[in-house]
């Protein structure tokens, strides 16, 4: 505070430097008001030509922003304020703009989106759910349409493009979902949606599409373009709250699920603090020695580690975590025979997401639903690393300042607080603290009833579905009409929130609280004090509390907020309610007698700050580990994409692999400088395993060995020179064999074989590598006992594993390419049997469009033996028929 007074607010200094740009936009406003509607697309094309000619975006910013502002005024009837232009400049510069609720983040983004879309590389606007992605496409679509830009939207199963039919204003789109929103959207392919100038979608969809694009077998199956520029809405939710949740594409494993039911029946027989210990802060459970002994007795084994394996102990501990730490209607819901995770930060359901390492299966067994098989990871990436792939990244939210340090250190993103258009007059009251949860909820119900009778609308925030429904029951008994909003009825979210500002309304919501949708006040509500936000529990992250408060007091409206807290709440119980509890005990206060003062509120916020710091350290630590795999992923995916490019480049790459494999064979068996120590016999055996020498070249083992023996005897002048001669000779034979094979299959057939072999081997080995890296990550924790840094060991061993992966890919491709053949339709002159593929590769992701229903990768089969019956059905031996 003292330094701010002495040197001035650094935030204000940066914003003041941007003011000339805002003034420049304002000066151009009269010019664009004279434009006819048909002038805007022409102007857009003019700017695109300037960019192609080398003009910088910063120079074009004032005119582009001014054009976008006028387009907004004409199409949706909203003219961006100066503070929204300021936010747009911040977003264009690749920073985070913190704008209070109701300040118009969605509209602020249109200006930098338009400016950056002029490059022709595409702009991605990321939202937290499908509803908001589609709403914003419809709502902002008219602006881009008038300017001559195309707008797409990707959802979980569909993709759309805004068509601009009718040119109606899209303001109603934020209130209703359904036909009104869909009226201007036409369903298209996913690739077309990504080809649009602007593409809206969720973080999940963009991330999964990236992973799927790196699993396709044809370039034409890829949907995303280069990751150029992204604006992330609610960036704190996506890059901090969900940072520890990886996106995973997986395939079911084959292991039986019976063990999960068995362990689920066993764990209730164990006693906490006797057979196992629970650490709520770390969300961990550990078996005691006594507990292991009891388990051995129950399972009828003498040593569980030797007889049932360490994996059994792991799965029992996961069953314990499911039993002791994970609560129904708080952490997950059981719905339609499935266990669906509830996002602890937003309260929303996350269908498709699953806890890893057998935990989800353990919860399924606990709830008595069908246990899904564990999965084998085919591709994975964290949001942290996906969004760092963009050349330029920006974000907006109402609550980023409390996490500014993390944004800076992890993502290299600065946070700037944008002033409100009108002064904020919301009254934030001190917390009210009760000794027991029962006393707290009784007081909350009384407070809600009092406010309802006075006519003031109330938005009540609860931390879980369970508490949400408990409070609802209490209000029903008190005769207070209310709406309930949680993950179980999220389909009605927009309508519930739209009515939350009407006189006398009571809305009980989980943390989702209609985030991304404004609560507009009804008639006479301002006179009653505006919307009152009542929080029933403090969250461990201050941002979540601030988001709830932020539903009230938008655009200078009156409003108020207050939190009711009890010492039995998770935050207080785990992280710091002891001092307050001692104070209440000393004062001998009854359970329903609260304490309310500013010092108490600051103590609670101090506890939150400590938890946030601890969570930041955990996330930062995880990023350091994930960066190791991320670098490997980038290298691997780059190599994989190179293979997708047909032609001579692929052929050269595979010939190089063969040459390196031959070099490895020769180097391994010619150690030392004395030629008489070389194992020529073993080189011959290895070459015969690698190449079909007898079939294609007519070279027997004996002849090859004789030639190499003579070469070794004739070589003079040292081992290095001799090895090179032998390598060159053997590779020349390999090239000849390769040419013969290419002539037999035709060049286009050979390219198919090359691609199929390389991709199948790479995908198989990459899947195994991901599992190995997971095991390594778990194992290096024990390095700390040996005074070694686990992260350093993980980096070192991870590097060695990756080098082995690349070597294994090279070796497997070289050793397979001569042993497979493409199976094509029968045609005159072909000597390879026809067969059409029926099964999709286990490494091919689920089809995303009808056009992808056919799996086009060639099928490969082991080479037919010379004396085997010919597969063409002639009845002759292969060597006498097609094998000629």
PDB file of C-alpha atoms in Angstrom, residues 529-804:
ATOM      1  CA  UNK A 529     -31.247  -2.635  -2.526  1.00  0.00           C
ATOM      2  CA  UNK A 530     -30.605  -4.740  -5.642  1.00  0.00           C
ATOM      3  CA  UNK A 531     -29.661  -8.397  -5.718  1.00  0.00           C
ATOM      4  CA  UNK A 532     -28.370  -9.838  -2.427  1.00  0.00           C
ATOM      5  CA  UNK A 533     -25.802 -12.614  -2.719  1.00  0.00           C
ATOM      6  CA  UNK A 534     -25.652 -14.963   0.263  1.00  0.00           C
ATOM      7  CA  UNK A 535     -22.736 -17.415   0.393  1.00  0.00           C
ATOM      8  CA  UNK A 536     -23.224 -20.412   2.685  1.00  0.00           C
ATOM      9  CA  UNK A 537     -19.574 -21.445   2.786  1.00  0.00           C
ATOM     10  CA  UNK A 538     -16.180 -20.038   1.870  1.00  0.00           C
ATOM     11  CA  UNK A 539     -14.352 -21.773  -0.963  1.00  0.00           C
ATOM     12  CA  UNK A 540     -10.647 -22.521  -0.641  1.00  0.00           C
ATOM     13  CA  UNK A 541     -10.019 -20.177  -3.606  1.00  0.00           C
ATOM     14  CA  UNK A 542     -10.936 -16.510  -3.089  1.00  0.00           C
ATOM     15  CA  UNK A 543     -11.674 -16.228  -6.807  1.00  0.00           C
ATOM     16  CA  UNK A 544     -14.678 -18.543  -6.484  1.00  0.00           C
ATOM     17  CA  UNK A 545     -16.114 -16.409  -3.688  1.00  0.00           C
ATOM     18  CA  UNK A 546     -15.486 -13.254  -5.722  1.00  0.00           C
ATOM     19  CA  UNK A 547     -17.274 -14.800  -8.703  1.00  0.00           C
ATOM     20  CA  UNK A 548     -20.333 -15.396  -6.536  1.00  0.00           C
ATOM     21  CA  UNK A 549     -20.230 -11.838  -5.184  1.00  0.00           C
ATOM     22  CA  UNK A 550     -19.819 -10.589  -8.750  1.00  0.00           C
ATOM     23  CA  UNK A 551     -23.322 -11.719  -9.729  1.00  0.00           C
ATOM     24  CA  UNK A 552     -24.516  -8.608  -7.869  1.00  0.00           C
ATOM     25  CA  UNK A 553     -23.755  -4.926  -8.499  1.00  0.00           C
ATOM     26  CA  UNK A 554     -23.299  -5.046 -12.300  1.00  0.00           C
ATOM     27  CA  UNK A 555     -22.989  -1.799 -14.307  1.00  0.00           C
ATOM     28  CA  UNK A 556     -23.373   0.453 -11.248  1.00  0.00           C
ATOM     29  CA  UNK A 557     -26.485  -1.361  -9.960  1.00  0.00           C
ATOM     30  CA  UNK A 558     -26.998  -1.495  -6.181  1.00  0.00           C
ATOM     31  CA  UNK A 559     -26.448  -4.818  -4.481  1.00  0.00           C
ATOM     32  CA  UNK A 560     -25.009  -6.546  -1.439  1.00  0.00           C
ATOM     33  CA  UNK A 561     -23.211  -9.746  -0.463  1.00  0.00           C
ATOM     34  CA  UNK A 562     -22.425 -11.687   2.697  1.00  0.00           C
ATOM     35  CA  UNK A 563     -21.011 -15.085   3.636  1.00  0.00           C
ATOM     36  CA  UNK A 564     -22.342 -17.289   6.431  1.00  0.00           C
ATOM     37  CA  UNK A 565     -19.588 -19.603   7.726  1.00  0.00           C
ATOM     38  CA  UNK A 566     -19.372 -22.339  10.363  1.00  0.00           C
ATOM     39  CA  UNK A 567     -16.376 -23.859  12.109  1.00  0.00           C
ATOM     40  CA  UNK A 568     -17.523 -27.248  10.751  1.00  0.00           C
ATOM     41  CA  UNK A 569     -17.105 -26.110   7.131  1.00  0.00           C
ATOM     42  CA  UNK A 570     -14.292 -27.925   5.304  1.00  0.00           C
ATOM     43  CA  UNK A 571     -12.116 -24.819   4.891  1.00  0.00           C
ATOM     44  CA  UNK A 572     -12.404 -23.829   8.564  1.00  0.00           C
ATOM     45  CA  UNK A 573     -12.122 -27.376   9.887  1.00  0.00           C
ATOM     46  CA  UNK A 574      -9.066 -28.332   7.833  1.00  0.00           C
ATOM     47  CA  UNK A 575      -7.217 -25.062   7.424  1.00  0.00           C
ATOM     48  CA  UNK A 576      -7.616 -22.804  10.375  1.00  0.00           C
ATOM     49  CA  UNK A 577     -10.727 -22.694  12.517  1.00  0.00           C
ATOM     50  CA  UNK A 578      -8.909 -23.573  15.779  1.00  0.00           C
ATOM     51  CA  UNK A 579      -8.151 -19.998  16.872  1.00  0.00           C
ATOM     52  CA  UNK A 580     -11.713 -18.873  16.163  1.00  0.00           C
ATOM     53  CA  UNK A 581     -13.104 -21.974  17.903  1.00  0.00           C
ATOM     54  CA  UNK A 582     -11.008 -21.225  20.990  1.00  0.00           C
ATOM     55  CA  UNK A 583     -12.333 -17.662  20.966  1.00  0.00           C
ATOM     56  CA  UNK A 584     -15.946 -18.869  20.759  1.00  0.00           C
ATOM     57  CA  UNK A 585     -15.370 -21.411  23.536  1.00  0.00           C
ATOM     58  CA  UNK A 586     -13.813 -18.697  25.719  1.00  0.00           C
ATOM     59  CA  UNK A 587     -16.804 -16.434  25.131  1.00  0.00           C
ATOM     60  CA  UNK A 588     -19.125 -19.423  25.804  1.00  0.00           C
ATOM     61  CA  UNK A 589     -21.262 -18.546  22.792  1.00  0.00           C
ATOM     62  CA  UNK A 590     -24.211 -20.861  21.975  1.00  0.00           C
ATOM     63  CA  UNK A 591     -24.237 -22.680  18.573  1.00  0.00           C
ATOM     64  CA  UNK A 592     -26.721 -20.229  17.039  1.00  0.00           C
ATOM     65  CA  UNK A 593     -24.913 -17.093  18.269  1.00  0.00           C
ATOM     66  CA  UNK A 594     -22.665 -15.684  15.498  1.00  0.00           C
ATOM     67  CA  UNK A 595     -19.478 -13.642  15.541  1.00  0.00           C
ATOM     68  CA  UNK A 596     -19.281 -10.867  12.975  1.00  0.00           C
ATOM     69  CA  UNK A 597     -16.378  -8.478  12.485  1.00  0.00           C
ATOM     70  CA  UNK A 598     -13.846  -7.426   9.845  1.00  0.00           C
ATOM     71  CA  UNK A 599     -10.882  -9.027  11.656  1.00  0.00           C
ATOM     72  CA  UNK A 600     -12.611 -12.403  11.451  1.00  0.00           C
ATOM     73  CA  UNK A 601     -13.226 -11.958   7.712  1.00  0.00           C
ATOM     74  CA  UNK A 602      -9.545 -11.123   7.193  1.00  0.00           C
ATOM     75  CA  UNK A 603      -8.552 -14.278   9.137  1.00  0.00           C
ATOM     76  CA  UNK A 604     -10.680 -16.402   6.826  1.00  0.00           C
ATOM     77  CA  UNK A 605      -9.193 -14.740   3.743  1.00  0.00           C
ATOM     78  CA  UNK A 606      -5.734 -15.346   5.194  1.00  0.00           C
ATOM     79  CA  UNK A 607      -6.534 -19.077   5.446  1.00  0.00           C
ATOM     80  CA  UNK A 608      -7.732 -18.999   1.837  1.00  0.00           C
ATOM     81  CA  UNK A 609      -4.527 -17.269   0.752  1.00  0.00           C
ATOM     82  CA  UNK A 610      -2.453 -20.032   2.365  1.00  0.00           C
ATOM     83  CA  UNK A 611      -4.463 -22.741   0.615  1.00  0.00           C
ATOM     84  CA  UNK A 612      -4.138 -20.906  -2.720  1.00  0.00           C
ATOM     85  CA  UNK A 613      -0.373 -20.681  -2.240  1.00  0.00           C
ATOM     86  CA  UNK A 614      -0.183 -24.381  -1.455  1.00  0.00           C
ATOM     87  CA  UNK A 615      -2.295 -25.268  -4.513  1.00  0.00           C
ATOM     88  CA  UNK A 616      -0.159 -23.006  -6.707  1.00  0.00           C
ATOM     89  CA  UNK A 617       2.974 -24.831  -5.559  1.00  0.00           C
ATOM     90  CA  UNK A 618       1.339 -28.182  -6.382  1.00  0.00           C
ATOM     91  CA  UNK A 619       0.270 -26.994  -9.857  1.00  0.00           C
ATOM     92  CA  UNK A 620       3.689 -25.471 -10.534  1.00  0.00           C
ATOM     93  CA  UNK A 621       5.318 -28.744  -9.491  1.00  0.00           C
ATOM     94  CA  UNK A 622       2.998 -30.685 -11.800  1.00  0.00           C
ATOM     95  CA  UNK A 623       3.806 -28.356 -14.693  1.00  0.00           C
ATOM     96  CA  UNK A 624       7.517 -29.039 -14.224  1.00  0.00           C
ATOM     97  CA  UNK A 625       6.849 -32.778 -14.486  1.00  0.00           C
ATOM     98  CA  UNK A 626       4.390 -32.441 -17.359  1.00  0.00           C
ATOM     99  CA  UNK A 627       6.837 -30.270 -19.308  1.00  0.00           C
ATOM    100  CA  UNK A 628       9.077 -33.334 -19.664  1.00  0.00           C
ATOM    101  CA  UNK A 629       6.348 -35.328 -21.401  1.00  0.00           C
ATOM    102  CA  UNK A 630       5.209 -32.232 -23.307  1.00  0.00           C
ATOM    103  CA  UNK A 631       8.592 -31.817 -25.013  1.00  0.00           C
ATOM    104  CA  UNK A 632       8.516 -35.514 -25.954  1.00  0.00           C
ATOM    105  CA  UNK A 633       4.945 -35.123 -27.247  1.00  0.00           C
ATOM    106  CA  UNK A 634       5.936 -32.212 -29.493  1.00  0.00           C
ATOM    107  CA  UNK A 635       8.851 -34.176 -31.004  1.00  0.00           C
ATOM    108  CA  UNK A 636       6.756 -37.325 -31.464  1.00  0.00           C
ATOM    109  CA  UNK A 637       3.771 -35.542 -33.019  1.00  0.00           C
ATOM    110  CA  UNK A 638       6.045 -33.616 -35.365  1.00  0.00           C
ATOM    111  CA  UNK A 639       7.574 -36.884 -36.611  1.00  0.00           C
ATOM    112  CA  UNK A 640       4.137 -38.434 -36.917  1.00  0.00           C
ATOM    113  CA  UNK A 641       2.812 -35.536 -38.994  1.00  0.00           C
ATOM    114  CA  UNK A 642       5.813 -35.807 -41.303  1.00  0.00           C
ATOM    115  CA  UNK A 643       4.835 -39.423 -41.986  1.00  0.00           C
ATOM    116  CA  UNK A 644       1.337 -38.312 -43.032  1.00  0.00           C
ATOM    117  CA  UNK A 645       2.879 -36.475 -45.978  1.00  0.00           C
ATOM    118  CA  UNK A 646       2.986 -39.048 -48.779  1.00  0.00           C
ATOM    119  CA  UNK A 647       5.744 -39.101 -51.353  1.00  0.00           C
ATOM    120  CA  UNK A 648       9.483 -39.392 -51.583  1.00  0.00           C
ATOM    121  CA  UNK A 649       9.998 -37.752 -48.162  1.00  0.00           C
ATOM    122  CA  UNK A 650       8.424 -40.760 -46.445  1.00  0.00           C
ATOM    123  CA  UNK A 651      10.403 -43.217 -48.567  1.00  0.00           C
ATOM    124  CA  UNK A 652      13.662 -41.421 -47.729  1.00  0.00           C
ATOM    125  CA  UNK A 653      12.812 -41.426 -44.038  1.00  0.00           C
ATOM    126  CA  UNK A 654      12.213 -45.197 -44.004  1.00  0.00           C
ATOM    127  CA  UNK A 655      15.338 -45.927 -46.047  1.00  0.00           C
ATOM    128  CA  UNK A 656      17.266 -43.891 -43.496  1.00  0.00           C
ATOM    129  CA  UNK A 657      15.753 -46.011 -40.708  1.00  0.00           C
ATOM    130  CA  UNK A 658      16.867 -49.156 -42.541  1.00  0.00           C
ATOM    131  CA  UNK A 659      20.363 -47.742 -43.009  1.00  0.00           C
ATOM    132  CA  UNK A 660      20.594 -46.825 -39.314  1.00  0.00           C
ATOM    133  CA  UNK A 661      19.399 -50.292 -38.328  1.00  0.00           C
ATOM    134  CA  UNK A 662      22.066 -51.906 -40.560  1.00  0.00           C
ATOM    135  CA  UNK A 663      24.646 -49.557 -39.088  1.00  0.00           C
ATOM    136  CA  UNK A 664      23.564 -50.561 -35.577  1.00  0.00           C
ATOM    137  CA  UNK A 665      23.847 -54.267 -36.430  1.00  0.00           C
ATOM    138  CA  UNK A 666      27.326 -53.887 -37.913  1.00  0.00           C
ATOM    139  CA  UNK A 667      28.609 -51.612 -35.130  1.00  0.00           C
ATOM    140  CA  UNK A 668      27.325 -53.971 -32.441  1.00  0.00           C
ATOM    141  CA  UNK A 669      29.124 -57.005 -33.898  1.00  0.00           C
ATOM    142  CA  UNK A 670      32.381 -55.318 -34.947  1.00  0.00           C
ATOM    143  CA  UNK A 671      33.550 -53.992 -31.609  1.00  0.00           C
ATOM    144  CA  UNK A 672      37.260 -53.285 -31.355  1.00  0.00           C
ATOM    145  CA  UNK A 673      39.808 -52.593 -34.096  1.00  0.00           C
ATOM    146  CA  UNK A 674      40.917 -56.138 -34.835  1.00  0.00           C
ATOM    147  CA  UNK A 675      38.991 -57.542 -37.757  1.00  0.00           C
ATOM    148  CA  UNK A 676      39.420 -61.116 -36.540  1.00  0.00           C
ATOM    149  CA  UNK A 677      37.278 -60.269 -33.477  1.00  0.00           C
ATOM    150  CA  UNK A 678      34.300 -59.306 -35.623  1.00  0.00           C
ATOM    151  CA  UNK A 679      31.268 -61.624 -35.473  1.00  0.00           C
ATOM    152  CA  UNK A 680      30.501 -61.880 -39.197  1.00  0.00           C
ATOM    153  CA  UNK A 681      28.223 -64.878 -38.617  1.00  0.00           C
ATOM    154  CA  UNK A 682      25.938 -62.856 -36.325  1.00  0.00           C
ATOM    155  CA  UNK A 683      25.830 -59.958 -38.821  1.00  0.00           C
ATOM    156  CA  UNK A 684      24.627 -62.411 -41.476  1.00  0.00           C
ATOM    157  CA  UNK A 685      21.948 -63.849 -39.190  1.00  0.00           C
ATOM    158  CA  UNK A 686      20.698 -60.357 -38.274  1.00  0.00           C
ATOM    159  CA  UNK A 687      20.618 -59.262 -41.919  1.00  0.00           C
ATOM    160  CA  UNK A 688      18.629 -62.362 -42.848  1.00  0.00           C
ATOM    161  CA  UNK A 689      16.126 -61.443 -40.130  1.00  0.00           C
ATOM    162  CA  UNK A 690      15.962 -57.891 -41.458  1.00  0.00           C
ATOM    163  CA  UNK A 691      15.814 -58.475 -45.234  1.00  0.00           C
ATOM    164  CA  UNK A 692      14.202 -61.143 -47.440  1.00  0.00           C
ATOM    165  CA  UNK A 693      17.605 -61.749 -49.036  1.00  0.00           C
ATOM    166  CA  UNK A 694      17.023 -65.250 -50.362  1.00  0.00           C
ATOM    167  CA  UNK A 695      13.541 -64.466 -51.724  1.00  0.00           C
ATOM    168  CA  UNK A 696      14.267 -61.162 -53.391  1.00  0.00           C
ATOM    169  CA  UNK A 697      18.037 -61.138 -53.981  1.00  0.00           C
ATOM    170  CA  UNK A 698      18.762 -64.851 -54.265  1.00  0.00           C
ATOM    171  CA  UNK A 699      21.544 -64.540 -51.669  1.00  0.00           C
ATOM    172  CA  UNK A 700      21.893 -67.506 -49.286  1.00  0.00           C
ATOM    173  CA  UNK A 701      23.209 -67.175 -45.734  1.00  0.00           C
ATOM    174  CA  UNK A 702      26.389 -69.008 -46.728  1.00  0.00           C
ATOM    175  CA  UNK A 703      27.031 -66.705 -49.697  1.00  0.00           C
ATOM    176  CA  UNK A 704      26.436 -63.558 -47.640  1.00  0.00           C
ATOM    177  CA  UNK A 705      28.740 -64.744 -44.860  1.00  0.00           C
ATOM    178  CA  UNK A 706      31.411 -65.643 -47.398  1.00  0.00           C
ATOM    179  CA  UNK A 707      31.227 -62.189 -49.032  1.00  0.00           C
ATOM    180  CA  UNK A 708      31.414 -60.371 -45.675  1.00  0.00           C
ATOM    181  CA  UNK A 709      34.297 -62.607 -44.475  1.00  0.00           C
ATOM    182  CA  UNK A 710      36.247 -61.784 -47.645  1.00  0.00           C
ATOM    183  CA  UNK A 711      35.480 -58.061 -47.213  1.00  0.00           C
ATOM    184  CA  UNK A 712      36.752 -58.204 -43.636  1.00  0.00           C
ATOM    185  CA  UNK A 713      39.974 -59.937 -44.749  1.00  0.00           C
ATOM    186  CA  UNK A 714      40.579 -57.518 -47.626  1.00  0.00           C
ATOM    187  CA  UNK A 715      39.983 -54.385 -45.516  1.00  0.00           C
ATOM    188  CA  UNK A 716      43.122 -52.645 -44.359  1.00  0.00           C
ATOM    189  CA  UNK A 717      43.678 -49.429 -42.523  1.00  0.00           C
ATOM    190  CA  UNK A 718      41.594 -49.878 -39.415  1.00  0.00           C
ATOM    191  CA  UNK A 719      38.220 -51.043 -38.216  1.00  0.00           C
ATOM    192  CA  UNK A 720      36.317 -47.785 -38.819  1.00  0.00           C
ATOM    193  CA  UNK A 721      37.002 -47.871 -42.549  1.00  0.00           C
ATOM    194  CA  UNK A 722      36.099 -51.563 -42.708  1.00  0.00           C
ATOM    195  CA  UNK A 723      32.794 -51.105 -40.922  1.00  0.00           C
ATOM    196  CA  UNK A 724      31.819 -48.318 -43.335  1.00  0.00           C
ATOM    197  CA  UNK A 725      32.514 -50.584 -46.335  1.00  0.00           C
ATOM    198  CA  UNK A 726      30.382 -53.379 -44.930  1.00  0.00           C
ATOM    199  CA  UNK A 727      27.530 -50.969 -44.027  1.00  0.00           C
ATOM    200  CA  UNK A 728      27.578 -49.468 -47.528  1.00  0.00           C
ATOM    201  CA  UNK A 729      27.513 -52.925 -49.132  1.00  0.00           C
ATOM    202  CA  UNK A 730      24.623 -54.176 -47.003  1.00  0.00           C
ATOM    203  CA  UNK A 731      22.601 -50.993 -47.443  1.00  0.00           C
ATOM    204  CA  UNK A 732      23.034 -51.204 -51.209  1.00  0.00           C
ATOM    205  CA  UNK A 733      21.469 -54.678 -51.108  1.00  0.00           C
ATOM    206  CA  UNK A 734      18.653 -53.310 -48.914  1.00  0.00           C
ATOM    207  CA  UNK A 735      17.987 -50.503 -51.420  1.00  0.00           C
ATOM    208  CA  UNK A 736      17.825 -53.003 -54.264  1.00  0.00           C
ATOM    209  CA  UNK A 737      15.337 -55.130 -52.320  1.00  0.00           C
ATOM    210  CA  UNK A 738      13.308 -52.023 -51.536  1.00  0.00           C
ATOM    211  CA  UNK A 739      13.222 -51.053 -55.222  1.00  0.00           C
ATOM    212  CA  UNK A 740      12.080 -54.553 -56.195  1.00  0.00           C
ATOM    213  CA  UNK A 741       9.350 -54.403 -53.594  1.00  0.00           C
ATOM    214  CA  UNK A 742       8.221 -50.980 -54.798  1.00  0.00           C
ATOM    215  CA  UNK A 743       8.035 -52.228 -58.377  1.00  0.00           C
ATOM    216  CA  UNK A 744       5.923 -55.204 -57.297  1.00  0.00           C
ATOM    217  CA  UNK A 745       3.469 -53.111 -55.276  1.00  0.00           C
ATOM    218  CA  UNK A 746       3.586 -50.047 -57.513  1.00  0.00           C
ATOM    219  CA  UNK A 747       4.798 -46.739 -55.970  1.00  0.00           C
ATOM    220  CA  UNK A 748       1.363 -45.744 -54.629  1.00  0.00           C
ATOM    221  CA  UNK A 749       0.953 -49.156 -52.983  1.00  0.00           C
ATOM    222  CA  UNK A 750       4.397 -48.938 -51.416  1.00  0.00           C
ATOM    223  CA  UNK A 751       3.593 -45.492 -50.007  1.00  0.00           C
ATOM    224  CA  UNK A 752       0.513 -46.989 -48.348  1.00  0.00           C
ATOM    225  CA  UNK A 753       2.565 -49.799 -46.846  1.00  0.00           C
ATOM    226  CA  UNK A 754       5.187 -47.334 -45.571  1.00  0.00           C
ATOM    227  CA  UNK A 755       2.577 -45.122 -43.927  1.00  0.00           C
ATOM    228  CA  UNK A 756       0.617 -48.013 -42.408  1.00  0.00           C
ATOM    229  CA  UNK A 757       3.693 -49.681 -40.947  1.00  0.00           C
ATOM    230  CA  UNK A 758       5.196 -46.476 -39.560  1.00  0.00           C
ATOM    231  CA  UNK A 759       1.973 -45.147 -38.015  1.00  0.00           C
ATOM    232  CA  UNK A 760       0.903 -48.453 -36.495  1.00  0.00           C
ATOM    233  CA  UNK A 761       4.295 -49.006 -34.885  1.00  0.00           C
ATOM    234  CA  UNK A 762       4.554 -45.404 -33.675  1.00  0.00           C
ATOM    235  CA  UNK A 763       1.061 -45.429 -32.151  1.00  0.00           C
ATOM    236  CA  UNK A 764       1.591 -48.779 -30.420  1.00  0.00           C
ATOM    237  CA  UNK A 765       4.941 -47.802 -28.936  1.00  0.00           C
ATOM    238  CA  UNK A 766       3.745 -44.301 -27.950  1.00  0.00           C
ATOM    239  CA  UNK A 767       0.867 -45.843 -25.982  1.00  0.00           C
ATOM    240  CA  UNK A 768       3.311 -48.103 -24.136  1.00  0.00           C
ATOM    241  CA  UNK A 769       5.647 -45.143 -23.572  1.00  0.00           C
ATOM    242  CA  UNK A 770       2.855 -43.110 -21.918  1.00  0.00           C
ATOM    243  CA  UNK A 771       2.241 -45.965 -19.473  1.00  0.00           C
ATOM    244  CA  UNK A 772       5.972 -46.256 -18.784  1.00  0.00           C
ATOM    245  CA  UNK A 773       6.248 -42.520 -18.085  1.00  0.00           C
ATOM    246  CA  UNK A 774       3.324 -42.816 -15.650  1.00  0.00           C
ATOM    247  CA  UNK A 775       5.061 -45.627 -13.778  1.00  0.00           C
ATOM    248  CA  UNK A 776       8.308 -43.632 -13.785  1.00  0.00           C
ATOM    249  CA  UNK A 777       6.551 -40.601 -12.330  1.00  0.00           C
ATOM    250  CA  UNK A 778       5.161 -42.707  -9.514  1.00  0.00           C
ATOM    251  CA  UNK A 779       8.504 -44.420  -8.889  1.00  0.00           C
ATOM    252  CA  UNK A 780      10.806 -41.397  -8.747  1.00  0.00           C
ATOM    253  CA  UNK A 781       9.089 -40.169  -5.594  1.00  0.00           C
ATOM    254  CA  UNK A 782      11.205 -42.656  -3.663  1.00  0.00           C
ATOM    255  CA  UNK A 783      14.420 -41.047  -4.990  1.00  0.00           C
ATOM    256  CA  UNK A 784      13.990 -38.386  -2.294  1.00  0.00           C
ATOM    257  CA  UNK A 785      14.885 -41.019   0.326  1.00  0.00           C
ATOM    258  CA  UNK A 786      18.279 -41.345  -1.356  1.00  0.00           C
ATOM    259  CA  UNK A 787      18.871 -37.585  -1.208  1.00  0.00           C
ATOM    260  CA  UNK A 788      18.143 -37.220  -4.934  1.00  0.00           C
ATOM    261  CA  UNK A 789      15.818 -34.686  -6.526  1.00  0.00           C
ATOM    262  CA  UNK A 790      12.872 -36.708  -7.945  1.00  0.00           C
ATOM    263  CA  UNK A 791      12.299 -34.129 -10.717  1.00  0.00           C
ATOM    264  CA  UNK A 792      15.925 -34.301 -11.864  1.00  0.00           C
ATOM    265  CA  UNK A 793      15.743 -38.102 -11.905  1.00  0.00           C
ATOM    266  CA  UNK A 794      12.436 -37.982 -13.797  1.00  0.00           C
ATOM    267  CA  UNK A 795      13.951 -35.703 -16.446  1.00  0.00           C
ATOM    268  CA  UNK A 796      17.065 -37.875 -16.772  1.00  0.00           C
ATOM    269  CA  UNK A 797      15.284 -41.219 -16.928  1.00  0.00           C
ATOM    270  CA  UNK A 798      12.476 -39.768 -19.057  1.00  0.00           C
ATOM    271  CA  UNK A 799      15.036 -38.582 -21.615  1.00  0.00           C
ATOM    272  CA  UNK A 800      16.628 -42.037 -21.738  1.00  0.00           C
ATOM    273  CA  UNK A 801      13.211 -43.688 -22.165  1.00  0.00           C
ATOM    274  CA  UNK A 802      12.335 -41.330 -25.008  1.00  0.00           C
ATOM    275  CA  UNK A 803      15.599 -42.020 -26.802  1.00  0.00           C
ATOM    276  CA  UNK A 804      14.883 -45.735 -26.469  1.00  0.00           C
TER     277      UNK A 804
END
